[in-house]
Coordinates of C-alpha atoms in Angstrom, one line a residue:
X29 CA 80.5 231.3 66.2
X30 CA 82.7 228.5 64.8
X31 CA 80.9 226.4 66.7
X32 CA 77.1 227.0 64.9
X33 CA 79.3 226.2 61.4
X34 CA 78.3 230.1 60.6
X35 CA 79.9 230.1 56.9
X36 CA 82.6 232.6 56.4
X37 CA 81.9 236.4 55.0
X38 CA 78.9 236.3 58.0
X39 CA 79.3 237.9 61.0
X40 CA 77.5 237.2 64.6
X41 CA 74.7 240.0 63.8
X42 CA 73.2 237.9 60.9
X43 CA 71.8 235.6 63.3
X44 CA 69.0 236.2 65.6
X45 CA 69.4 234.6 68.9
X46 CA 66.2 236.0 70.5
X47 CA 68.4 236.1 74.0
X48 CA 66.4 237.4 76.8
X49 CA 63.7 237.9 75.0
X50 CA 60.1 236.6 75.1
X51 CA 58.9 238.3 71.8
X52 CA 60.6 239.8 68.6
X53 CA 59.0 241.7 66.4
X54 CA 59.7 242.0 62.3
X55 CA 58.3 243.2 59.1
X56 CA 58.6 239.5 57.0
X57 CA 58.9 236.7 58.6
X58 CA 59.8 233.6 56.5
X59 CA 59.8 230.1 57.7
X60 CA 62.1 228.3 56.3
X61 CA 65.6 228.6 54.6
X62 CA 65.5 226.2 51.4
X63 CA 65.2 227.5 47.9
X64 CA 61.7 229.4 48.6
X65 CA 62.4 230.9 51.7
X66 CA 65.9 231.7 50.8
X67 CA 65.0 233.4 47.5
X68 CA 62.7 235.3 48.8
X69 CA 64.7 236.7 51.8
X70 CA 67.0 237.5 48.8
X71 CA 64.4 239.1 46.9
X72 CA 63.2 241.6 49.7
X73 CA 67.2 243.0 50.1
X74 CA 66.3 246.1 48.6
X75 CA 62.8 246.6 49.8
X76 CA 63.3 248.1 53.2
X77 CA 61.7 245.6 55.2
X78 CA 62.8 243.9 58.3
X79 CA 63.6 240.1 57.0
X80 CA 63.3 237.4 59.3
X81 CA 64.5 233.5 58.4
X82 CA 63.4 231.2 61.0
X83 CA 65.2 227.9 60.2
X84 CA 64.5 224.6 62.2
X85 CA 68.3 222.9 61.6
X86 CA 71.2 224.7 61.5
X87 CA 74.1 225.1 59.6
X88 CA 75.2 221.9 58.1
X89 CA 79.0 221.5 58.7
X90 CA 81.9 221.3 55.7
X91 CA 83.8 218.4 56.6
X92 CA 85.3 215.1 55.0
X93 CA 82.3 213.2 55.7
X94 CA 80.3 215.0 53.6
X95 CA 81.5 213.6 50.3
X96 CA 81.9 209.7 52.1
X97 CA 78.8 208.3 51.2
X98 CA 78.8 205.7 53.8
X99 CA 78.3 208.6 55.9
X100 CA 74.8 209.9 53.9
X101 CA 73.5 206.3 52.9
X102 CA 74.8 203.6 55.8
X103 CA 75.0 205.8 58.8
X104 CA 72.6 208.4 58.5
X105 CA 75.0 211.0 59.9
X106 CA 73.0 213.8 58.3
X107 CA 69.1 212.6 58.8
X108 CA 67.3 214.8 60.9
X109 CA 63.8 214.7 60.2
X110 CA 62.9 212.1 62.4
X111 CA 59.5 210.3 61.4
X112 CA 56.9 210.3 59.3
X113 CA 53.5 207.8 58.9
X114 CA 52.5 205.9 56.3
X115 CA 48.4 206.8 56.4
X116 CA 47.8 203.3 54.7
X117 CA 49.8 200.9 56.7
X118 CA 50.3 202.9 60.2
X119 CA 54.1 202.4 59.9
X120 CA 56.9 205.3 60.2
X121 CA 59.6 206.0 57.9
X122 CA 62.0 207.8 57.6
X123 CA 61.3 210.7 55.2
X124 CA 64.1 212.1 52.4
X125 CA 64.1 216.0 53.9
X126 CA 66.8 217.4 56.1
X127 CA 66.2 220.6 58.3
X128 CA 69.8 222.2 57.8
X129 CA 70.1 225.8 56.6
X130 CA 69.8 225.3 52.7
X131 CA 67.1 222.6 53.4
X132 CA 67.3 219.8 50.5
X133 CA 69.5 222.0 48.4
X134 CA 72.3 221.1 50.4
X135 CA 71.7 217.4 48.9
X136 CA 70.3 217.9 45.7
X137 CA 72.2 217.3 42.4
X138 CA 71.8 220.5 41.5
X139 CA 70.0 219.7 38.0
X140 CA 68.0 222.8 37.7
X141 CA 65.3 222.9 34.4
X142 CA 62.6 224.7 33.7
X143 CA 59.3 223.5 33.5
X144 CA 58.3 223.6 29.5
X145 CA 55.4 225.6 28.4
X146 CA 53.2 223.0 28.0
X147 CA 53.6 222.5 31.8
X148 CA 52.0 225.6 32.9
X149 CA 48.8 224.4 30.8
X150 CA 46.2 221.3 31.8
X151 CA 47.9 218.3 30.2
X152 CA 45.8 214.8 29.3
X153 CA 47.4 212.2 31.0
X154 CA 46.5 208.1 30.2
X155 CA 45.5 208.2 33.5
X156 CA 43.8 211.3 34.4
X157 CA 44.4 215.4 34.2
X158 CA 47.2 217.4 35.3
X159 CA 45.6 221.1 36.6
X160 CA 46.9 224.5 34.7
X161 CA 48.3 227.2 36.3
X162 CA 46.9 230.6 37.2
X163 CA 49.7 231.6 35.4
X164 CA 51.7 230.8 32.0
X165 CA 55.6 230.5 31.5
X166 CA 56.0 233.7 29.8
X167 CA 54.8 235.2 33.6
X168 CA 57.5 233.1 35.2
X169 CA 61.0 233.5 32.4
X170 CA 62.6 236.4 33.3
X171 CA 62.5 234.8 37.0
X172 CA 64.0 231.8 35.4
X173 CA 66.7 233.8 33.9
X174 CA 67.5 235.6 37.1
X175 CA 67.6 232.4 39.1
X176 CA 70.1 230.8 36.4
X177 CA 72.4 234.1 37.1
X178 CA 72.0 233.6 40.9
X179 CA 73.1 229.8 41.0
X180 CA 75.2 229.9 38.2
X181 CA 73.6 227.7 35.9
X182 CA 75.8 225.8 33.1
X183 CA 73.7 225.1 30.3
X184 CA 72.8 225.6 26.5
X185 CA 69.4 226.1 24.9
X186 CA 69.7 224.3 21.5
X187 CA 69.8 220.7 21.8
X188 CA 66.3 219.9 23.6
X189 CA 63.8 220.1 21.4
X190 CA 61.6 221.2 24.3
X191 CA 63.7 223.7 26.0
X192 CA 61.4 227.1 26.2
X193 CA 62.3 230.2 24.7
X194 CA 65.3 231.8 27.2
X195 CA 65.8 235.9 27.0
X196 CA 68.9 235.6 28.5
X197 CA 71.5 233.1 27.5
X198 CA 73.0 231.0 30.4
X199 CA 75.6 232.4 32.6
X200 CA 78.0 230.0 31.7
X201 CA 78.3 227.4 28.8
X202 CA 77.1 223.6 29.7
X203 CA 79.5 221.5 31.7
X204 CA 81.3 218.4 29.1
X205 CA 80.9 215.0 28.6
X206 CA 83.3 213.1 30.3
X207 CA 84.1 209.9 28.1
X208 CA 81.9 207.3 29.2
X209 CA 78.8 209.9 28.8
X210 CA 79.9 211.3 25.8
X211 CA 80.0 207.8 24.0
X212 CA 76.8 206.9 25.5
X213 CA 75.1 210.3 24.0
X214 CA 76.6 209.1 20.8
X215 CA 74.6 206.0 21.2
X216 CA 71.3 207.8 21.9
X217 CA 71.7 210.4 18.8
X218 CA 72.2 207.3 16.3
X219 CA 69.3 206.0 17.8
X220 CA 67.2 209.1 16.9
X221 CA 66.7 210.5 20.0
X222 CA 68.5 214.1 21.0
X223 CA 70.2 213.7 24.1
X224 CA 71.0 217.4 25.8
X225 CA 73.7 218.9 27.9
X226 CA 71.3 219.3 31.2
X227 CA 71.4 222.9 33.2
X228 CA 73.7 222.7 36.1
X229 CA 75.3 224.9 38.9
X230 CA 77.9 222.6 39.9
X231 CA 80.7 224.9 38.8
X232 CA 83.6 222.5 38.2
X233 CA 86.6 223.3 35.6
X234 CA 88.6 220.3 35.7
X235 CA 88.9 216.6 36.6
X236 CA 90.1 216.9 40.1
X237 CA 87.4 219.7 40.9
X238 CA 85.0 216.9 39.4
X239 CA 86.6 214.0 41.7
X240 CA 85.9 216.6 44.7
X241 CA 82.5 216.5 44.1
X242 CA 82.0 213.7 42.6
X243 CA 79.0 212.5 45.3
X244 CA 77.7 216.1 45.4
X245 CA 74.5 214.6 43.7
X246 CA 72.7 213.5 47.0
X247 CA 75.4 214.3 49.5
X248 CA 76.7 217.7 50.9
X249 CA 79.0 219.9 49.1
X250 CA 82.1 221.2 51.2
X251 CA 83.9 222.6 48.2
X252 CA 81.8 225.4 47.7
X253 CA 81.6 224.2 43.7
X254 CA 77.8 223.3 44.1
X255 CA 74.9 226.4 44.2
X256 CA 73.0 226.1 46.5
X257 CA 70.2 227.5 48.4
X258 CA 72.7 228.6 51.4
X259 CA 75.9 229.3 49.6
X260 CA 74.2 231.5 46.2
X261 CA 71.3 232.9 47.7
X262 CA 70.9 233.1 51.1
X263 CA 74.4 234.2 52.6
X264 CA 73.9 237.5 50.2
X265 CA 70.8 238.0 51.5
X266 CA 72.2 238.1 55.5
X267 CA 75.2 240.3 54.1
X268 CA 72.6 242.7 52.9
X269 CA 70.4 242.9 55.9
X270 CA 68.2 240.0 56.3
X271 CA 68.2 238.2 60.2
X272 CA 68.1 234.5 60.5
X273 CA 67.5 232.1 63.6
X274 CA 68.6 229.0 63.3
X275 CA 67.5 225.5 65.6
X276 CA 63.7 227.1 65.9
X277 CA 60.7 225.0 65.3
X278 CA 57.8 227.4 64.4
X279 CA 54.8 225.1 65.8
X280 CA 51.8 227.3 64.7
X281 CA 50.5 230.8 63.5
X282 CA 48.1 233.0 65.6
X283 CA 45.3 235.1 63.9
X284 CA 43.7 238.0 65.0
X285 CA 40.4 237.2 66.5
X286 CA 38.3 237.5 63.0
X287 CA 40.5 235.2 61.7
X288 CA 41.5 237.2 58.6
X289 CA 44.8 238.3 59.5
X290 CA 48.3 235.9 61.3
X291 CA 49.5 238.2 64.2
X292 CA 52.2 236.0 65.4
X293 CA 54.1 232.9 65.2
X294 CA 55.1 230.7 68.1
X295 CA 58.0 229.1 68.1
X296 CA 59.8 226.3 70.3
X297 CA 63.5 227.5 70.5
X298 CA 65.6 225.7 72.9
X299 CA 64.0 225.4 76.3
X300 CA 61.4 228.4 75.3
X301 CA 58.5 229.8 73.2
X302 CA 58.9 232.8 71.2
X303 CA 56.4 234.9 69.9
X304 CA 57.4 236.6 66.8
X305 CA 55.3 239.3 65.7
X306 CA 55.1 240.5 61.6
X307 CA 53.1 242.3 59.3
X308 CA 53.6 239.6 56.6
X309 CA 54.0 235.3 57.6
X310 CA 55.5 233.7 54.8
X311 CA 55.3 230.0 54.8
X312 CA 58.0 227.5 53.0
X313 CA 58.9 225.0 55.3
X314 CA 58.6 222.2 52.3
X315 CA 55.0 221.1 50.6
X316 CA 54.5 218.6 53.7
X317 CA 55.5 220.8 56.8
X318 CA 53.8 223.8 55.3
X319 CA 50.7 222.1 55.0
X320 CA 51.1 220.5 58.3
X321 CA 51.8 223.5 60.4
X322 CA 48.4 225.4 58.6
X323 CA 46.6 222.2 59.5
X324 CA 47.6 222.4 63.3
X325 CA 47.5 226.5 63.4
X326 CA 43.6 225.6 63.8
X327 CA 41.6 227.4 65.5
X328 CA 37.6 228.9 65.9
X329 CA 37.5 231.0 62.8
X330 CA 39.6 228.0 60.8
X331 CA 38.6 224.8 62.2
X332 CA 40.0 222.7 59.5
X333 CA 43.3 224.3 59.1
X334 CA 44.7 227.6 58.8
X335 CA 43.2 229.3 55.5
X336 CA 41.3 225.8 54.7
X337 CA 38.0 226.9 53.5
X338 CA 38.2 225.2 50.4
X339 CA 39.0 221.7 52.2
X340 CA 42.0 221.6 50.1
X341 CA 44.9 222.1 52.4
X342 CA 47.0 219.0 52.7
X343 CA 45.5 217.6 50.1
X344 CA 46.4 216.9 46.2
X345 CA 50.2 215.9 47.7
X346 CA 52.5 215.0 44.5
X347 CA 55.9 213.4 44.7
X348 CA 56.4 212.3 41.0
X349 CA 56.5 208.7 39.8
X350 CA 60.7 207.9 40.2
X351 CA 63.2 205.5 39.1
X352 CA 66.7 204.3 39.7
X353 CA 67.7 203.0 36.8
X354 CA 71.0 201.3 36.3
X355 CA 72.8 199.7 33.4
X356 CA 75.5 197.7 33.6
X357 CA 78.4 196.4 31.3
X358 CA 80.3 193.8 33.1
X359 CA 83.3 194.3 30.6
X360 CA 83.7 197.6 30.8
X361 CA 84.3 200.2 33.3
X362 CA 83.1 203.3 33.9
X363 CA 85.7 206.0 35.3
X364 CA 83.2 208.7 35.1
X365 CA 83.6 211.9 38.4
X366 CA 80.4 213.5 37.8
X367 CA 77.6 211.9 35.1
X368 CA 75.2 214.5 35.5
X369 CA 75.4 216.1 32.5
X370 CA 73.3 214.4 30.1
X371 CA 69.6 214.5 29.7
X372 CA 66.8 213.1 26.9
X373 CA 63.3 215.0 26.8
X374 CA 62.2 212.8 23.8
X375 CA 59.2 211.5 25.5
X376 CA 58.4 214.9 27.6
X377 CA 55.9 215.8 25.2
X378 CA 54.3 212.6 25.0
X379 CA 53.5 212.7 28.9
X380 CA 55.9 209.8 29.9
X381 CA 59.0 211.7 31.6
X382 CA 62.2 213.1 31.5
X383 CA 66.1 211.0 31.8
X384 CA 68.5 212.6 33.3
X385 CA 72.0 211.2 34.3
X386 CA 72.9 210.4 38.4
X387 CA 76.0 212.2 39.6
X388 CA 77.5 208.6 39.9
X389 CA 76.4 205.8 42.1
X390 CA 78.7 204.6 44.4
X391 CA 78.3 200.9 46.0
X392 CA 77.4 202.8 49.3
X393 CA 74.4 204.3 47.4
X394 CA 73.5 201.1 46.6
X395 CA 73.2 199.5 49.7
X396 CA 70.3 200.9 51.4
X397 CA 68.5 199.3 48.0
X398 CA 70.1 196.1 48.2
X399 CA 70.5 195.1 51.3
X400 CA 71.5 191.6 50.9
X401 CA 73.8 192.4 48.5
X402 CA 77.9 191.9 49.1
X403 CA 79.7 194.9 49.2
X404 CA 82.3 193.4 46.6
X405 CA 79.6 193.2 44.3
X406 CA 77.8 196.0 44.8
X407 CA 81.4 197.4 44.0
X408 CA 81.8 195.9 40.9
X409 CA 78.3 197.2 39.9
X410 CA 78.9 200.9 40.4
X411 CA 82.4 200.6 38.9
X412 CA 80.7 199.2 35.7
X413 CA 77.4 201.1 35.5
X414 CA 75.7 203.8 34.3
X415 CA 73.4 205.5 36.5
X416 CA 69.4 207.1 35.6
X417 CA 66.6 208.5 37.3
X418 CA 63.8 208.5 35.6
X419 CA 60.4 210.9 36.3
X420 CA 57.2 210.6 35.2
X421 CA 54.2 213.1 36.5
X422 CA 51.9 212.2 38.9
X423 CA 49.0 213.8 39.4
X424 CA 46.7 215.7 41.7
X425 CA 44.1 213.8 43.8
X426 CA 42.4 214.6 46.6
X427 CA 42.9 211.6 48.6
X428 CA 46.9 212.0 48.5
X429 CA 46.9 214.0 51.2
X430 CA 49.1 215.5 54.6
X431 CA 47.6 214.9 57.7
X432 CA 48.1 216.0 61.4
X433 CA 47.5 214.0 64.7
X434 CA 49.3 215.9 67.5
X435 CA 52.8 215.8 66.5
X436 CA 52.6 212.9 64.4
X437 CA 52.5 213.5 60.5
X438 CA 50.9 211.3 58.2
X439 CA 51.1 211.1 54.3
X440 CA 48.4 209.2 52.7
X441 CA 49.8 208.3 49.2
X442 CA 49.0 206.0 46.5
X443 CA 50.7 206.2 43.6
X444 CA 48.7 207.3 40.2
X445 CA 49.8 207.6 36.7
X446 CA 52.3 204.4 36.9
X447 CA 51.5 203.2 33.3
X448 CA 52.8 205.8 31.4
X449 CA 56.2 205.5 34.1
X450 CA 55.9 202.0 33.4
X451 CA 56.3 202.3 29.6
X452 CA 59.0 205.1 30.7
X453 CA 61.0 202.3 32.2
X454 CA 60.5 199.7 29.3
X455 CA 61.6 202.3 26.6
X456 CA 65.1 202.9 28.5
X457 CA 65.7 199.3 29.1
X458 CA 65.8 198.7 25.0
X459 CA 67.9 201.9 24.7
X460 CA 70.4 201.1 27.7
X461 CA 70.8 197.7 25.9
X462 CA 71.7 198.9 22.0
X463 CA 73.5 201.3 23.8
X464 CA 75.8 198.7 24.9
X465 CA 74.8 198.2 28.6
X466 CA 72.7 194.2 28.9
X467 CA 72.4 194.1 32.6
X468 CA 69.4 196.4 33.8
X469 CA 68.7 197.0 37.6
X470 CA 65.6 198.9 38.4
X471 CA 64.3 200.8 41.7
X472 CA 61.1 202.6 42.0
X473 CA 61.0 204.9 44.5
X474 CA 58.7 204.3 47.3
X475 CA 56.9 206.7 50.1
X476 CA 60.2 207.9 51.8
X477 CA 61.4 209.2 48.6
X478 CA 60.2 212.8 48.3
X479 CA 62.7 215.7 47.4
X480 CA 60.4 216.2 45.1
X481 CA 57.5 217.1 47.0
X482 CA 54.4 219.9 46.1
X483 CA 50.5 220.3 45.5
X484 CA 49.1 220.5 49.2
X485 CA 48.5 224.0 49.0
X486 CA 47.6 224.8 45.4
X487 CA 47.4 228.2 44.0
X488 CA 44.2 229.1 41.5
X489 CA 42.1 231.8 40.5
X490 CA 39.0 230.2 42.7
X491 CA 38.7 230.1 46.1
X492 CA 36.5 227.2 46.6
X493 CA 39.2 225.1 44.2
X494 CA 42.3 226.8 45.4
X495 CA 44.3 227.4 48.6
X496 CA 45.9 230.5 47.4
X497 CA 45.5 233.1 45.0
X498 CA 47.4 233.0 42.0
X499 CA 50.3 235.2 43.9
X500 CA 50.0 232.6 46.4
X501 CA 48.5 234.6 49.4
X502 CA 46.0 232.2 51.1
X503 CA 42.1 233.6 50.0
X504 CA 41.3 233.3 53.7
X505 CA 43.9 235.2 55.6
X506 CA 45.3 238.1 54.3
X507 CA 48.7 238.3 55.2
X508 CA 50.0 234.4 54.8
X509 CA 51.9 233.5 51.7
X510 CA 53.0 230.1 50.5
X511 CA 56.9 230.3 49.0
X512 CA 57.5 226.4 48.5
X513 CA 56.1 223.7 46.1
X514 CA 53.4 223.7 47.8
X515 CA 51.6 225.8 45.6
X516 CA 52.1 223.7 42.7
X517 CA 48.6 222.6 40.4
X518 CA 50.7 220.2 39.1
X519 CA 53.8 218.7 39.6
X520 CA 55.6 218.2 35.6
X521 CA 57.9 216.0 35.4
X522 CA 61.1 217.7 35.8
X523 CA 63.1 219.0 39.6
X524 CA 61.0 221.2 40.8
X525 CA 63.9 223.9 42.8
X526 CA 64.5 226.3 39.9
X527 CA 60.6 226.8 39.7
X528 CA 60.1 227.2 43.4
X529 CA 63.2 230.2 43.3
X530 CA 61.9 231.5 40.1
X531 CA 57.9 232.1 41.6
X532 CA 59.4 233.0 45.1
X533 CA 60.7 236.2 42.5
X534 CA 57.8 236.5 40.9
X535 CA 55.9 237.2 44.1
X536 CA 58.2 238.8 46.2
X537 CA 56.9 242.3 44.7
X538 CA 53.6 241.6 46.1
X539 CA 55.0 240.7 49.5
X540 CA 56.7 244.1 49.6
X541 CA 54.1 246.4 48.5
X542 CA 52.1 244.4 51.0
X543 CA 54.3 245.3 53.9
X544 CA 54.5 248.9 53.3

């Protein structure tokens, strides 16, 4: 087993290798093992249903290289996704997912908020309208609660003046300031605004456990100090019963022959096709990959895409409006392990975005951005600078969209909402500045950039504007859920992972009641 990276605490039976077999049968099956799929394997422990995981990657490895940057930004040694299309232009990139077990948890920063109330609700934007939910944030707030516990959130409710009512405190109290942060946060407060201790499961205690993790935000984690989708969530959920196969590529769903019901999945694994059988086909492959494999599951009864009767499937594809933002003080350095601890919310409410703090750019980060750029300097940059990402909402349109031809997949996306990011980015450059930080460097995020990615599939109250019912079960096929962004109405403003875990509870009942 060492050699599939198994983590340890999991024996050989956890993982279904489908050996000699042309056909397996199960009670769930789940595609996908990021933070929806994960949580809801987790959430069906107790249930009494067979739980299948079919992941396409496998485990990532722990090893050195996963904290060396160089490694994640110059040498790709952990992209596996392969390509993408731009719709607009023809041209492929290279998109920001990874098919490991975890998915894009095993990268993220793990910054995990919850949306605010207002988020649940259709917003005016100076641009257009964000969609409400078929459901409010009191539906979704214990969930949150229990997801905090799960991934062992650090955080405090009292300093963000849009922080949503919590029932449950947070498992453990914010994560510090180091130095350099904490004297920037004392420049924001004399400036007015209330900068916050942000919610975190990176569970460090000192400096050195800080300096071990110190690229955790957007690299791998082989400490074990970062919750994660894999590590928090999903290893419990093989210790209590749940199967997973790993390095399978489910490549579409079969319906019955009315078309109302999935009978079986096919999937490519290794040199053959296996035909997994269920009573309940649970989707969360990520918002574009979902979408895509509904949209080639096509068939007689659903010639536009599986569960596409509303012509909505692919479409309404949100990535958020994004920043790098960095400000630099050429005469003072910045010793700083792990800077993601600070955020400001004091433009949420007025529908421009949220700040929150980098884990730390190193000049290796930087490269990919600025090419032409000496690595001495890019050196002296990141040893100087404080480092931003800034999100502002986009919102739902019909022409951003995920489409299929054969095995290509193609993202049509234009960018909407950019003035309000725009005056996002021009309010932090005059606070950097007082704040003592003159040289501003600025990123936005282009088509490859899209951790953040939801909407193709939303979730409504209406079948003829919605892909899935507000438990998000497709209206059209009664058996296929949706447990990734991809149901989202709209995409807020904040990182969307604590929301997808916290619905993935909140529908997990449903699935079960549904199987039995």
């Amino acid at each position: 087993m060492t050699d599939l990276n198994v983590p340890d605490g999991l024996t050989a039976d956890v993982l279904e290798t489908a050996t000699g077999v042309d056909e397996i049968d199960t009670d769930v099956l789940i595609i996908g093992s990021g933070m929806g799929g994960s949580t809801l394997a987790w959430a069906l422990r107790d249930s009494g249903a067979r739980v299948l995981v079919v992941e396409r990657g496998r485990f990532l490895p722990r090893e050195p290289e996963n904290s060396q940057p160089e490694h994640m930004y110059l040498k790709g040694r952990y992209k596996n996704a392969g390509q993408w299309y731009d719709g607009a232009t023809g041209k492929p990139f290279a998109p920001g997912v990874y098919y490991w077990v975890g998915g894009n948890t095993r990268f993220y920063g793990a910054m995990l908020p919850r949306f605010r109330r207002s988020d649940f609700t259709e917003v005016q934007h100076r641009e257009g309208r964000s969609r409400a939910w078929p459901f409010g944030y009191d539906d979704l707030e214990p969930h949150y609660g229990t997801m905090e516990r799960l991934l062992q959130v650090h955080g405090q409710t009292t300093e963000d003046p849009t922080e949503p009512p919590h029932s449950t405190p947070y498992p453990h109290p914010p994560l510090p300031h180091e130095p350099t942060i904490e004297r920037f946060a004392g420049a924001l407060r004399r400036q007015g605004l209330h900068p916050h201790h942000t919610p975190n499961a990176l569970n460090v205690v000192t400096q050195a456990d800080r300096a071990a993790v110190c690229t955790a935000d957007g690299c791998p984690d082989d400490t074990g100090m970062k919750s994660d989708a894999e590590n928090r969530i999903l290893v419990p959920a093989l210790q209590a019963g749940a199967k997973l196969m790993i390095e399978a590529v489910v490549t579409r769903l079969i319906t019955a022959p009315d078309g109302r019901t999935v009978v079986a999945a096919e999937a490519s694994h290794g040199d053959r096709t296996i035909r997994i059988t269920a009573r309940q086909f649970v989707v969360a492959a990520g918002a574009v990959n979902s979408a895509a494999l509904l949209l080639r599951s096509a068939n007689d009864q659903h010639p536009e895409g599986l569960g596409n009767s509303s012509g909505l499937l692919g479409r309404n594809y949100m990535v958020h409006n994004s920043t790098f933002f960095v400000g630099v003080n050429p005469f003072r350095t910045n010793p700083t392990k792990w800077q993601k601890t600070l955020g400001v919310n004091d433009f949420y409410e007025e529908t421009l975005g949220n700040l929150q703090m980098l884990g730390k750019l190193q000049a290796p980060m930087l490269k990919p951005a600025r090419a032409w750029a000496p690595m001495w300097a890019l050196k002296f940059m990141a040893a100087r600078s404080i480092d931003i990402y800034l999100t502002s909402e986009d919102l739902p349109s019909r022409d951003n969209r995920v489409r299929v031809d054969g095995d290509r997949t193609i993202i049509d996306w234009t960018p909407n909402n950019v003035s309000a990011h725009h005056e996002l980015v021009k309010r932090v450059t005059k606070i950097v500045r007082k704040a003592g930080y003159p040289l501003i460097f600025t990123q936005r995020m282009g088509i490859e950039t899209n951790s953040h990615m939801c909407g193709t599939a939303v979730a409504g109250t209406d079948p003829a504007e919605s892909v899935l019912d507000p438990f998000c079960r497709s209206h059209d096929v009664g058996n296929l859920w949706l447990a990734d962004a991809s149901f989202f109405p709209s995409s807020a403003a904040l990182n969307p992972a604590l929301t997808i875990g916290a619905n993935a509870l909140r529908i997990a009942p449903a699935i079960a009641a549904a199987v039995s």
